[in-house]
mmCIF file of C-alpha atoms in Angstrom:
data_model
loop_
_atom_site.group_PDB
_atom_site.id
_atom_site.type_symbol
_atom_site.label_atom_id
_atom_site.label_comp_id
_atom_site.label_asym_id
_atom_site.label_seq_id
_atom_site.Cartn_x
_atom_site.Cartn_y
_atom_site.Cartn_z
ATOM 1 C CA MET A 1 147.788 83.439 126.783
ATOM 2 C CA THR A 2 148.608 86.744 127.331
ATOM 3 C CA THR A 3 149.072 90.137 125.364
ATOM 4 C CA ASN A 4 149.730 93.856 126.597
ATOM 5 C CA ARG A 5 147.993 94.797 123.733
ATOM 6 C CA LYS A 6 144.206 96.595 124.640
ATOM 7 C CA MET A 7 141.814 94.051 122.745
ATOM 8 C CA PRO A 8 138.788 95.642 121.219
ATOM 9 C CA LYS A 9 135.126 94.917 123.275
ATOM 10 C CA GLY A 10 134.320 91.829 123.386
ATOM 11 C CA VAL A 11 137.384 90.322 121.271
ATOM 12 C CA GLU A 12 139.354 87.855 123.660
ATOM 13 C CA VAL A 13 142.412 85.438 123.693
ATOM 14 C CA THR A 14 142.259 81.464 124.457
ATOM 15 C CA ASP A 15 144.915 80.260 126.558
ATOM 16 C CA SER A 16 145.995 78.831 123.326
ATOM 17 C CA GLY A 17 146.342 81.942 121.407
ATOM 18 C CA ALA A 18 143.472 80.958 119.952
ATOM 19 C CA LEU A 19 141.391 84.940 119.246
ATOM 20 C CA ARG A 20 137.446 83.888 119.941
ATOM 21 C CA ILE A 21 134.549 86.985 120.081
ATOM 22 C CA TRP A 22 131.734 86.940 123.076
ATOM 23 C CA PHE A 23 128.219 88.598 122.592
ATOM 24 C CA MET A 24 124.432 88.452 124.903
ATOM 25 C CA TRP A 25 122.143 85.983 123.102
ATOM 26 C CA ARG A 26 118.868 85.881 125.061
ATOM 27 C CA GLY A 27 120.286 87.278 127.660
ATOM 28 C CA LYS A 28 123.335 85.178 127.993
ATOM 29 C CA ARG A 29 126.744 85.653 127.445
ATOM 30 C CA VAL A 30 127.754 83.298 124.572
ATOM 31 C CA ARG A 31 131.536 83.060 123.240
ATOM 32 C CA GLU A 32 132.367 81.324 120.227
ATOM 33 C CA PRO A 33 135.770 81.040 118.223
ATOM 34 C CA VAL A 34 136.962 82.745 115.215
ATOM 35 C CA GLY A 35 139.106 80.412 114.039
ATOM 36 C CA LEU A 36 142.616 81.993 113.733
ATOM 37 C CA PRO A 37 145.016 82.460 115.611
ATOM 38 C CA PHE A 38 146.321 86.084 117.673
ATOM 39 C CA SER A 39 147.505 88.499 115.063
ATOM 40 C CA PRO A 40 147.000 92.889 115.108
ATOM 41 C CA ILE A 41 145.458 91.726 111.723
ATOM 42 C CA ASN A 42 142.806 88.745 113.005
ATOM 43 C CA VAL A 43 142.519 90.818 116.043
ATOM 44 C CA LYS A 44 140.537 93.377 113.730
ATOM 45 C CA VAL A 45 138.706 90.567 111.716
ATOM 46 C CA ALA A 46 137.261 89.444 114.867
ATOM 47 C CA GLU A 47 136.559 92.932 115.766
ATOM 48 C CA ARG A 48 134.260 93.124 112.178
ATOM 49 C CA LEU A 49 132.514 90.020 113.233
ATOM 50 C CA ARG A 50 131.862 91.137 116.570
ATOM 51 C CA ILE A 51 130.110 94.033 114.919
ATOM 52 C CA LYS A 52 127.955 92.382 112.561
ATOM 53 C CA VAL A 53 126.781 89.669 114.974
ATOM 54 C CA VAL A 54 125.459 92.555 117.662
ATOM 55 C CA ALA A 55 123.832 94.131 114.304
ATOM 56 C CA ALA A 56 122.537 90.687 113.397
ATOM 57 C CA ILE A 57 121.340 90.482 116.803
ATOM 58 C CA ASP A 58 119.765 94.098 117.148
ATOM 59 C CA ARG A 59 117.172 93.444 113.727
ATOM 60 C CA GLY A 60 116.211 90.271 114.880
ATOM 61 C CA ALA A 61 118.455 88.502 112.213
ATOM 62 C CA PHE A 62 121.010 86.378 113.857
ATOM 63 C CA THR A 63 121.572 82.874 113.581
ATOM 64 C CA PHE A 64 124.125 80.150 114.619
ATOM 65 C CA THR A 65 123.789 78.083 112.063
ATOM 66 C CA GLU A 66 125.311 81.675 109.390
ATOM 67 C CA PHE A 67 127.541 82.375 112.235
ATOM 68 C CA PHE A 68 128.972 79.828 114.020
ATOM 69 C CA PRO A 69 127.867 76.347 111.558
ATOM 70 C CA GLU A 70 130.443 74.404 113.469
ATOM 71 C CA SER A 71 129.181 76.355 117.057
ATOM 72 C CA LYS A 72 127.433 73.448 119.533
ATOM 73 C CA MET A 73 125.008 75.989 120.138
ATOM 74 C CA VAL A 74 123.449 75.241 116.133
ATOM 75 C CA GLU A 75 121.661 72.419 117.555
ATOM 76 C CA HIS A 76 119.863 73.857 120.712
ATOM 77 C CA ASP A 77 118.762 76.834 118.346
ATOM 78 C CA PRO A 78 114.906 76.584 117.733
ATOM 79 C CA ASP A 79 115.627 78.708 114.539
ATOM 80 C CA GLY A 80 115.141 76.565 111.518
ATOM 81 C CA LYS A 81 116.159 77.757 107.397
ATOM 82 C CA THR A 82 116.407 81.091 107.033
ATOM 83 C CA PHE A 83 113.907 83.434 104.855
ATOM 84 C CA GLU A 84 117.138 83.280 101.926
ATOM 85 C CA GLN A 85 117.014 80.120 102.428
ATOM 86 C CA ILE A 86 113.299 79.525 101.892
ATOM 87 C CA ALA A 87 113.359 82.309 98.957
ATOM 88 C CA ASP A 88 115.576 80.785 96.835
ATOM 89 C CA LEU A 89 114.102 76.911 97.152
ATOM 90 C CA TRP A 90 110.859 78.987 95.954
ATOM 91 C CA PHE A 91 112.369 80.123 93.722
ATOM 92 C CA ARG A 92 113.675 77.517 91.831
ATOM 93 C CA SER A 93 109.670 76.001 92.237
ATOM 94 C CA LYS A 94 108.985 78.714 89.955
ATOM 95 C CA VAL A 95 111.696 77.991 86.886
ATOM 96 C CA GLN A 96 110.640 74.268 86.880
ATOM 97 C CA GLU A 97 107.944 75.252 86.399
ATOM 98 C CA GLY A 98 108.531 76.999 82.900
ATOM 99 C CA ILE A 99 107.853 80.803 83.891
ATOM 100 C CA LYS A 100 109.029 83.110 81.334
ATOM 101 C CA ALA A 101 112.648 84.272 81.501
ATOM 102 C CA THR A 102 111.465 87.424 81.727
ATOM 103 C CA THR A 103 109.578 86.576 84.864
ATOM 104 C CA LYS A 104 112.409 85.334 86.096
ATOM 105 C CA VAL A 105 114.848 87.726 86.116
ATOM 106 C CA LYS A 106 111.676 89.973 87.752
ATOM 107 C CA TYR A 107 111.218 87.427 90.037
ATOM 108 C CA ARG A 108 114.816 87.484 91.369
ATOM 109 C CA GLN A 109 115.777 91.746 90.495
ATOM 110 C CA LEU A 110 112.412 91.895 93.154
ATOM 111 C CA ILE A 111 113.486 89.204 95.694
ATOM 112 C CA ASN A 112 117.397 90.634 96.123
ATOM 113 C CA GLN A 113 116.119 94.190 95.536
ATOM 114 C CA PHE A 114 113.231 94.235 98.435
ATOM 115 C CA TRP A 115 113.193 91.006 100.225
ATOM 116 C CA LYS A 116 116.775 89.285 100.765
ATOM 117 C CA PRO A 117 118.157 92.672 102.319
ATOM 118 C CA ARG A 118 115.429 93.130 104.512
ATOM 119 C CA TYR A 119 114.825 89.423 105.458
ATOM 120 C CA GLY A 120 117.482 86.930 104.116
ATOM 121 C CA ASN A 121 119.280 85.781 107.397
ATOM 122 C CA LEU A 122 116.615 86.094 109.309
ATOM 123 C CA PRO A 123 115.012 82.590 110.412
ATOM 124 C CA ILE A 124 111.703 82.802 108.752
ATOM 125 C CA GLY A 125 109.671 80.947 111.505
ATOM 126 C CA ARG A 126 109.787 84.581 113.042
ATOM 127 C CA ILE A 127 108.205 86.966 111.077
ATOM 128 C CA LYS A 128 105.545 88.323 112.122
ATOM 129 C CA ALA A 129 102.935 89.440 110.116
ATOM 130 C CA SER A 130 102.626 92.637 112.657
ATOM 131 C CA GLN A 131 106.405 92.941 111.298
ATOM 132 C CA VAL A 132 105.711 92.870 107.270
ATOM 133 C CA LYS A 133 103.157 95.203 107.558
ATOM 134 C CA LEU A 134 105.030 97.606 109.321
ATOM 135 C CA ASP A 135 108.221 97.231 107.323
ATOM 136 C CA ILE A 136 106.298 97.235 104.052
ATOM 137 C CA MET A 137 105.369 100.701 105.217
ATOM 138 C CA GLU A 138 108.126 102.219 105.628
ATOM 139 C CA ASP A 139 110.345 101.281 102.944
ATOM 140 C CA GLU A 140 110.999 104.474 101.005
ATOM 141 C CA VAL A 141 111.353 102.703 97.789
ATOM 142 C CA LEU A 142 107.995 101.705 97.728
ATOM 143 C CA ALA A 143 106.869 104.308 99.195
ATOM 144 C CA GLU A 144 107.095 106.061 96.073
ATOM 145 C CA ALA A 145 106.490 102.953 93.590
ATOM 146 C CA THR A 146 104.002 103.065 91.132
ATOM 147 C CA SER A 147 101.429 100.459 92.130
ATOM 148 C CA VAL A 148 102.206 98.472 88.977
ATOM 149 C CA ARG A 149 105.869 97.975 90.898
ATOM 150 C CA TYR A 150 104.109 97.413 94.199
ATOM 151 C CA ASN A 151 102.107 95.056 93.625
ATOM 152 C CA ASP A 152 104.667 93.368 91.879
ATOM 153 C CA ALA A 153 107.302 93.002 94.339
ATOM 154 C CA LEU A 154 104.677 91.538 96.637
ATOM 155 C CA ILE A 155 104.439 88.205 94.498
ATOM 156 C CA PRO A 156 107.218 87.068 95.457
ATOM 157 C CA LEU A 157 106.668 87.894 98.876
ATOM 158 C CA ARG A 158 103.368 86.113 99.218
ATOM 159 C CA GLY A 159 105.269 83.234 97.013
ATOM 160 C CA VAL A 160 107.939 82.555 99.913
ATOM 161 C CA PHE A 161 106.182 82.473 102.989
ATOM 162 C CA ASP A 162 103.511 79.874 101.377
ATOM 163 C CA LEU A 163 105.644 77.823 100.862
ATOM 164 C CA ALA A 164 107.241 78.530 104.281
ATOM 165 C CA VAL A 165 103.445 77.575 105.226
ATOM 166 C CA GLU A 166 103.594 74.561 103.309
ATOM 167 C CA LEU A 167 106.412 73.339 104.923
ATOM 168 C CA ASP A 168 105.454 73.947 108.676
ATOM 169 C CA LEU A 169 107.449 76.812 108.701
ATOM 170 C CA LEU A 170 105.132 79.032 109.519
ATOM 171 C CA GLU A 171 101.217 78.924 110.733
ATOM 172 C CA SER A 172 99.969 80.620 108.443
ATOM 173 C CA ASN A 173 101.348 83.852 105.583
ATOM 174 C CA PRO A 174 103.014 86.955 107.221
ATOM 175 C CA ALA A 175 101.868 88.581 103.882
ATOM 176 C CA ALA A 176 98.241 87.307 103.142
ATOM 177 C CA LYS A 177 96.573 90.738 104.975
ATOM 178 C CA ILE A 178 98.819 93.078 103.253
ATOM 179 C CA LYS A 179 97.296 94.313 100.075
ATOM 180 C CA ASN A 180 97.891 95.235 96.227
ATOM 181 C CA ARG A 181 97.221 98.875 95.550
ATOM 182 C CA THR A 182 94.765 99.079 93.034
ATOM 183 C CA ARG A 183 95.451 103.718 92.713
ATOM 184 C CA ALA A 184 98.302 105.757 93.497
ATOM 185 C CA PRO A 185 99.260 105.451 97.681
ATOM 186 C CA ALA A 186 97.592 107.155 99.426
ATOM 187 C CA ASP A 187 97.846 111.043 100.588
ATOM 188 C CA PRO A 188 100.493 112.008 102.675
ATOM 189 C CA ASP A 189 99.206 112.655 106.168
ATOM 190 C CA PRO A 190 101.674 115.161 107.622
ATOM 191 C CA PHE A 191 101.657 116.162 111.391
ATOM 192 C CA GLU A 192 100.517 119.849 112.130
ATOM 193 C CA THR A 193 102.830 122.137 113.575
ATOM 194 C CA GLY A 194 101.932 121.515 117.007
ATOM 195 C CA GLU A 195 101.888 117.922 116.620
ATOM 196 C CA VAL A 196 105.902 118.548 115.465
ATOM 197 C CA LYS A 197 106.505 120.659 119.056
ATOM 198 C CA ALA A 198 104.728 117.950 120.949
ATOM 199 C CA ILE A 199 107.026 115.060 119.503
ATOM 200 C CA LEU A 200 110.778 117.247 119.946
ATOM 201 C CA GLN A 201 109.537 117.391 123.361
ATOM 202 C CA ALA A 202 108.697 113.935 124.486
ATOM 203 C CA SER A 203 111.914 113.098 122.533
ATOM 204 C CA PHE A 204 113.932 115.530 125.081
ATOM 205 C CA LYS A 205 111.653 114.072 127.427
ATOM 206 C CA LEU A 206 112.889 110.665 127.084
ATOM 207 C CA TRP A 207 116.261 110.718 126.033
ATOM 208 C CA GLY A 208 117.497 114.389 126.142
ATOM 209 C CA TRP A 209 119.303 116.289 123.043
ATOM 210 C CA GLU A 210 120.369 113.142 120.916
ATOM 211 C CA MET A 211 116.952 111.896 119.431
ATOM 212 C CA ALA A 212 115.396 115.044 120.342
ATOM 213 C CA ASP A 213 118.177 116.597 117.889
ATOM 214 C CA TYR A 214 117.969 113.323 115.470
ATOM 215 C CA PHE A 215 113.842 113.965 114.845
ATOM 216 C CA THR A 216 114.551 117.878 114.417
ATOM 217 C CA VAL A 217 116.587 116.972 111.382
ATOM 218 C CA ALA A 218 114.253 114.442 110.484
ATOM 219 C CA PHE A 219 111.340 116.638 110.660
ATOM 220 C CA LEU A 220 113.581 120.129 109.070
ATOM 221 C CA THR A 221 115.249 117.607 105.570
ATOM 222 C CA GLY A 222 113.363 115.786 103.983
ATOM 223 C CA LEU A 223 115.889 112.519 104.884
ATOM 224 C CA ARG A 224 114.500 109.697 104.662
ATOM 225 C CA PRO A 225 114.805 107.855 107.314
ATOM 226 C CA SER A 226 117.993 105.518 105.989
ATOM 227 C CA GLU A 227 119.858 108.298 104.960
ATOM 228 C CA GLN A 228 119.863 110.086 108.589
ATOM 229 C CA ILE A 229 120.977 107.200 110.291
ATOM 230 C CA ALA A 230 124.391 106.531 107.572
ATOM 231 C CA LEU A 231 124.785 110.522 108.060
ATOM 232 C CA LEU A 232 128.611 111.084 109.801
ATOM 233 C CA LYS A 233 130.302 114.150 111.297
ATOM 234 C CA VAL A 234 132.631 114.784 107.802
ATOM 235 C CA ASP A 235 128.796 115.458 105.751
ATOM 236 C CA ALA A 236 128.018 118.568 108.269
ATOM 237 C CA GLU A 237 129.500 122.146 106.475
ATOM 238 C CA MET A 238 128.713 123.643 108.974
ATOM 239 C CA ASP A 239 129.955 126.655 107.569
ATOM 240 C CA ARG A 240 128.476 126.717 104.156
ATOM 241 C CA ASP A 241 125.166 125.317 106.254
ATOM 242 C CA ARG A 242 124.472 122.435 104.285
ATOM 243 C CA LEU A 243 124.858 118.967 104.647
ATOM 244 C CA LEU A 244 125.541 116.059 102.206
ATOM 245 C CA VAL A 245 124.034 112.796 101.404
ATOM 246 C CA CYS A 246 125.845 110.221 99.567
ATOM 247 C CA ARG A 247 125.180 106.928 101.554
ATOM 248 C CA SER A 248 122.005 105.406 102.921
ATOM 249 C CA MET A 249 121.715 102.164 105.554
ATOM 250 C CA ASN A 250 119.230 99.484 105.145
ATOM 251 C CA VAL A 251 119.175 96.444 106.828
ATOM 252 C CA GLY A 252 123.049 96.653 108.121
ATOM 253 C CA GLN A 253 124.151 96.906 104.721
ATOM 254 C CA LEU A 254 125.636 101.058 103.046
ATOM 255 C CA GLU A 255 124.280 101.815 99.888
ATOM 256 C CA THR A 256 124.876 104.936 97.496
ATOM 257 C CA PRO A 257 122.497 106.224 96.025
ATOM 258 C CA LYS A 258 120.510 105.178 92.821
ATOM 259 C CA THR A 259 120.046 108.800 91.070
ATOM 260 C CA LYS A 260 122.008 111.330 90.485
ATOM 261 C CA ALA A 261 119.563 113.273 92.677
ATOM 262 C CA GLY A 262 120.255 111.306 95.609
ATOM 263 C CA ARG A 263 123.344 112.618 96.164
ATOM 264 C CA ARG A 264 122.542 116.068 97.119
ATOM 265 C CA TYR A 265 123.797 118.727 99.701
ATOM 266 C CA ILE A 266 121.071 119.928 102.196
ATOM 267 C CA GLU A 267 120.274 123.816 103.168
ATOM 268 C CA LEU A 268 119.781 123.860 106.725
ATOM 269 C CA VAL A 269 117.429 125.892 108.618
ATOM 270 C CA GLY A 270 118.451 127.267 112.039
ATOM 271 C CA PRO A 271 116.701 125.091 114.507
ATOM 272 C CA ALA A 272 118.086 121.787 112.212
ATOM 273 C CA ARG A 273 121.670 123.515 112.205
ATOM 274 C CA GLU A 274 121.649 123.733 115.557
ATOM 275 C CA ALA A 275 120.707 120.590 116.238
ATOM 276 C CA LEU A 276 123.488 119.722 114.275
ATOM 277 C CA GLN A 277 125.987 122.021 115.816
ATOM 278 C CA ARG A 278 125.445 120.245 118.757
ATOM 279 C CA ARG A 279 126.051 116.895 117.608
ATOM 280 C CA LEU A 280 129.383 117.963 116.339
ATOM 281 C CA ASP A 281 129.576 119.091 119.957
ATOM 282 C CA THR A 282 128.945 116.025 121.533
ATOM 283 C CA PRO A 283 132.837 114.566 122.371
ATOM 284 C CA ASN A 284 131.287 110.738 122.690
ATOM 285 C CA THR A 285 130.326 111.001 119.473
ATOM 286 C CA LYS A 286 133.003 109.497 116.586
ATOM 287 C CA THR A 287 132.435 109.387 112.978
ATOM 288 C CA HIS A 288 128.416 108.733 113.312
ATOM 289 C CA LEU A 289 126.248 112.207 113.469
ATOM 290 C CA PHE A 290 123.961 110.430 115.363
ATOM 291 C CA HIS A 291 123.327 107.037 117.907
ATOM 292 C CA HIS A 292 121.879 105.280 120.446
ATOM 293 C CA PRO A 293 120.862 107.595 123.576
ATOM 294 C CA ASN A 294 122.649 104.590 125.739
ATOM 295 C CA LEU A 295 124.927 102.683 123.408
ATOM 296 C CA HIS A 296 126.995 105.131 121.491
ATOM 297 C CA ARG A 297 126.976 103.601 118.688
ATOM 298 C CA PRO A 298 125.368 104.437 114.919
ATOM 299 C CA PHE A 299 122.398 102.906 114.388
ATOM 300 C CA ALA A 300 122.066 99.782 111.897
ATOM 301 C CA GLY A 301 119.054 100.345 110.856
ATOM 302 C CA ALA A 302 116.086 102.460 110.401
ATOM 303 C CA ARG A 303 113.643 99.974 112.288
ATOM 304 C CA THR A 304 115.250 100.793 115.585
ATOM 305 C CA VAL A 305 114.775 103.570 115.726
ATOM 306 C CA ARG A 306 110.988 103.318 114.686
ATOM 307 C CA GLU A 307 110.469 101.267 117.048
ATOM 308 C CA ALA A 308 112.503 102.312 120.284
ATOM 309 C CA TYR A 309 112.361 105.751 119.789
ATOM 310 C CA TRP A 310 110.393 106.846 116.977
ATOM 311 C CA GLN A 311 107.110 105.111 118.333
ATOM 312 C CA PRO A 312 107.393 105.835 121.869
ATOM 313 C CA ALA A 313 108.058 109.526 121.223
ATOM 314 C CA VAL A 314 104.781 109.924 119.574
ATOM 315 C CA GLU A 315 102.768 107.668 122.100
ATOM 316 C CA GLU A 316 104.354 110.147 124.510
ATOM 317 C CA ALA A 317 103.573 113.292 123.074
ATOM 318 C CA GLY A 318 100.070 111.865 123.067
ATOM 319 C CA VAL A 319 99.749 112.266 119.051
ATOM 320 C CA ARG A 320 98.300 110.074 116.661
ATOM 321 C CA GLN A 321 100.523 107.792 115.245
ATOM 322 C CA ARG A 322 102.345 107.662 111.771
ATOM 323 C CA THR A 323 105.309 105.787 110.076
ATOM 324 C CA MET A 324 108.446 107.500 110.409
ATOM 325 C CA TYR A 325 108.815 108.630 107.148
ATOM 326 C CA THR A 326 105.624 110.668 107.665
ATOM 327 C CA THR A 327 108.793 113.155 108.768
ATOM 328 C CA ARG A 328 109.256 113.366 105.481
ATOM 329 C CA HIS A 329 106.121 114.307 104.272
ATOM 330 C CA THR A 330 105.765 117.135 106.824
ATOM 331 C CA PHE A 331 108.761 118.807 105.570
ATOM 332 C CA ALA A 332 107.787 119.176 101.878
ATOM 333 C CA THR A 333 103.813 120.076 102.409
ATOM 334 C CA GLN A 334 105.405 122.541 105.457
ATOM 335 C CA ALA A 335 108.025 124.445 103.257
ATOM 336 C CA LEU A 336 105.617 124.325 100.141
ATOM 337 C CA MET A 337 102.873 126.167 102.318
ATOM 338 C CA ALA A 338 106.116 128.795 104.397
ATOM 339 C CA GLY A 339 106.126 129.312 99.891
ATOM 340 C CA ALA A 340 108.901 126.946 98.959
ATOM 341 C CA HIS A 341 109.658 126.657 95.737
ATOM 342 C CA PRO A 342 108.414 123.452 94.000
ATOM 343 C CA MET A 343 111.927 122.887 92.601
ATOM 344 C CA TRP A 344 113.913 123.641 96.078
ATOM 345 C CA VAL A 345 112.097 121.317 98.376
ATOM 346 C CA ALA A 346 112.626 118.489 95.228
ATOM 347 C CA ASN A 347 116.034 119.352 95.309
ATOM 348 C CA GLN A 348 116.112 118.693 99.305
ATOM 349 C CA MET A 349 114.150 115.683 99.331
ATOM 350 C CA GLY A 350 116.079 114.274 96.058
ATOM 351 C CA HIS A 351 113.794 113.895 92.998
ATOM 352 C CA GLU A 352 114.858 114.368 89.508
ATOM 353 C CA ASP A 353 112.710 116.945 89.304
ATOM 354 C CA THR A 354 108.654 118.607 90.486
ATOM 355 C CA LYS A 355 106.789 115.624 88.887
ATOM 356 C CA LEU A 356 106.507 114.001 92.407
ATOM 357 C CA VAL A 357 106.119 116.784 94.207
ATOM 358 C CA PHE A 358 103.683 118.283 92.258
ATOM 359 C CA SER A 359 101.801 114.284 92.086
ATOM 360 C CA THR A 360 101.950 114.381 95.980
ATOM 361 C CA TYR A 361 101.696 117.484 97.802
ATOM 362 C CA ALA A 362 99.562 119.827 95.638
ATOM 363 C CA LYS A 363 96.855 120.286 97.431
ATOM 364 C CA TRP A 364 99.564 121.928 100.237
ATOM 365 C CA LEU A 365 100.890 124.280 97.517
ATOM 366 C CA PRO A 366 99.342 128.336 98.496
ATOM 367 C CA ASP A 367 97.258 129.532 95.739
ATOM 368 C CA GLN A 368 99.477 131.988 94.971
ATOM 369 C CA ALA A 369 102.072 128.871 94.726
ATOM 370 C CA VAL A 370 100.213 127.481 91.525
ATOM 371 C CA ASN A 371 99.787 130.486 89.520
ATOM 372 C CA ARG A 372 103.156 132.402 90.700
ATOM 373 C CA GLU A 373 104.952 131.097 87.909
ATOM 374 C CA SER A 374 102.595 132.404 85.084
ATOM 375 C CA LYS A 375 101.933 135.336 86.616
ATOM 376 C CA LYS A 376 106.424 135.844 86.195
ATOM 377 C CA VAL A 377 105.200 135.072 82.322
ATOM 378 C CA GLU A 378 101.992 137.366 82.604
ATOM 379 C CA ALA A 379 104.143 140.479 83.776
ATOM 380 C CA ALA A 380 107.144 139.870 81.225
ATOM 381 C CA LEU A 381 104.799 139.301 78.020
ATOM 382 C CA GLY A 382 101.342 139.851 78.647
ATOM 383 C CA SER A 383 101.553 143.667 77.745
ATOM 384 C CA LEU A 384 102.993 142.649 74.381
ATOM 385 C CA TYR A 385 99.771 140.318 73.495
ATOM 386 C CA SER A 386 96.998 142.047 75.419
ATOM 387 C CA VAL A 387 94.470 143.166 72.339
ATOM 388 C CA GLN A 388 95.024 146.798 73.156
ATOM 389 C CA SER A 389 98.583 146.218 72.406
ATOM 390 C CA VAL A 390 97.805 144.247 69.461
ATOM 391 C CA SER A 391 95.006 146.708 68.163
ATOM 392 C CA LYS A 392 97.271 149.384 67.954
ATOM 393 C CA ILE A 393 99.775 147.651 66.037
ATOM 394 C CA SER A 394 97.102 146.979 63.428
ATOM 395 C CA SER A 395 96.522 150.778 63.668
ATOM 396 C CA GLU A 396 99.469 151.311 63.488
ATOM 397 C CA SER A 397 100.512 149.403 60.216
ATOM 398 C CA SER A 398 96.864 150.507 58.318
ATOM 399 C CA GLN A 399 98.233 154.626 58.399
ATOM 400 C CA ILE A 400 101.213 153.669 56.831
ATOM 401 C CA VAL A 401 99.761 151.546 54.425
ATOM 402 C CA ASP A 402 97.391 154.754 53.700
ATOM 403 C CA LEU A 403 100.657 156.940 53.227
#
């Protein structure tokens, strides 16, 4: 069948008038039927399906069983059960063991919040210990979680992997060496100014302005990686020198902020403002501010940025490797050392108050900043309650009595 309509990339019409999509899978072009006849509406459905397939392939979560259960490729797919399937099986086994109702609710909530979004469609036999360790280190929620919350989240993760080992789907538990927290998270390990410059220069050398601008914004705004990759052009209000943060991209899924403070405007400083203006002026960008330098499509998750761009840039710069989340810590510590008010830093980072700022970054507060507010109070009220002032009032009172 022929059509005059220009088809989206990867969408085709067969001779019988049915729609199908093609995509690259392990170095080969694969075509799969969509199960819909040609029509303008169905073409959009096929296009959205292909976008989801490509995103799943990018993050290593694609299986034919999940997307095309009737495909002839299913029998040739070496990957068996997905993490979600084993997680559901593990949860049912715990319910059969008679766990408390509160524990049941907690396990379900933890699996749904932390682990299914990240590993749900991923074949469990492919999950490696190194991947799990990096994922946990980069998880923005776990990074700021209490020790109790962090340790609770690991319980179902280890349980699901233990069951996979028992079912011969894994040789060993990828989370076995992840240790519980016995205290608050370790102190941040921010980059020095010279290290930041080296990383930005390395990014420009490897990929040009695209990734140099990306990491400039990361270092100078305190954005979470998941927030930054979800930024749209309309979020940049350059006439007001601010950036709206109102969504995040986690494992290919858009999410809204979980707290009121998470939705915020970030004030822009010079280099970040210039970097964003370059992104806005780049003709090959459509809706998103940041894209793959060569593929010209938005990032589906922070992991791609970390593995394809962040780690190579840090290595090229000759700087000690740290997690990509460290850009956020670097912003906070450098802003505080520059004399920025802790509440301003908290607002920029999306915190509801200064509690986390003081508990996490207190050692980076200049001495004058630590006592800044008390000095204001002293300047306004100190003279009213000084010994000299009180003794003067007492003396005047006694004179009135004598009269």
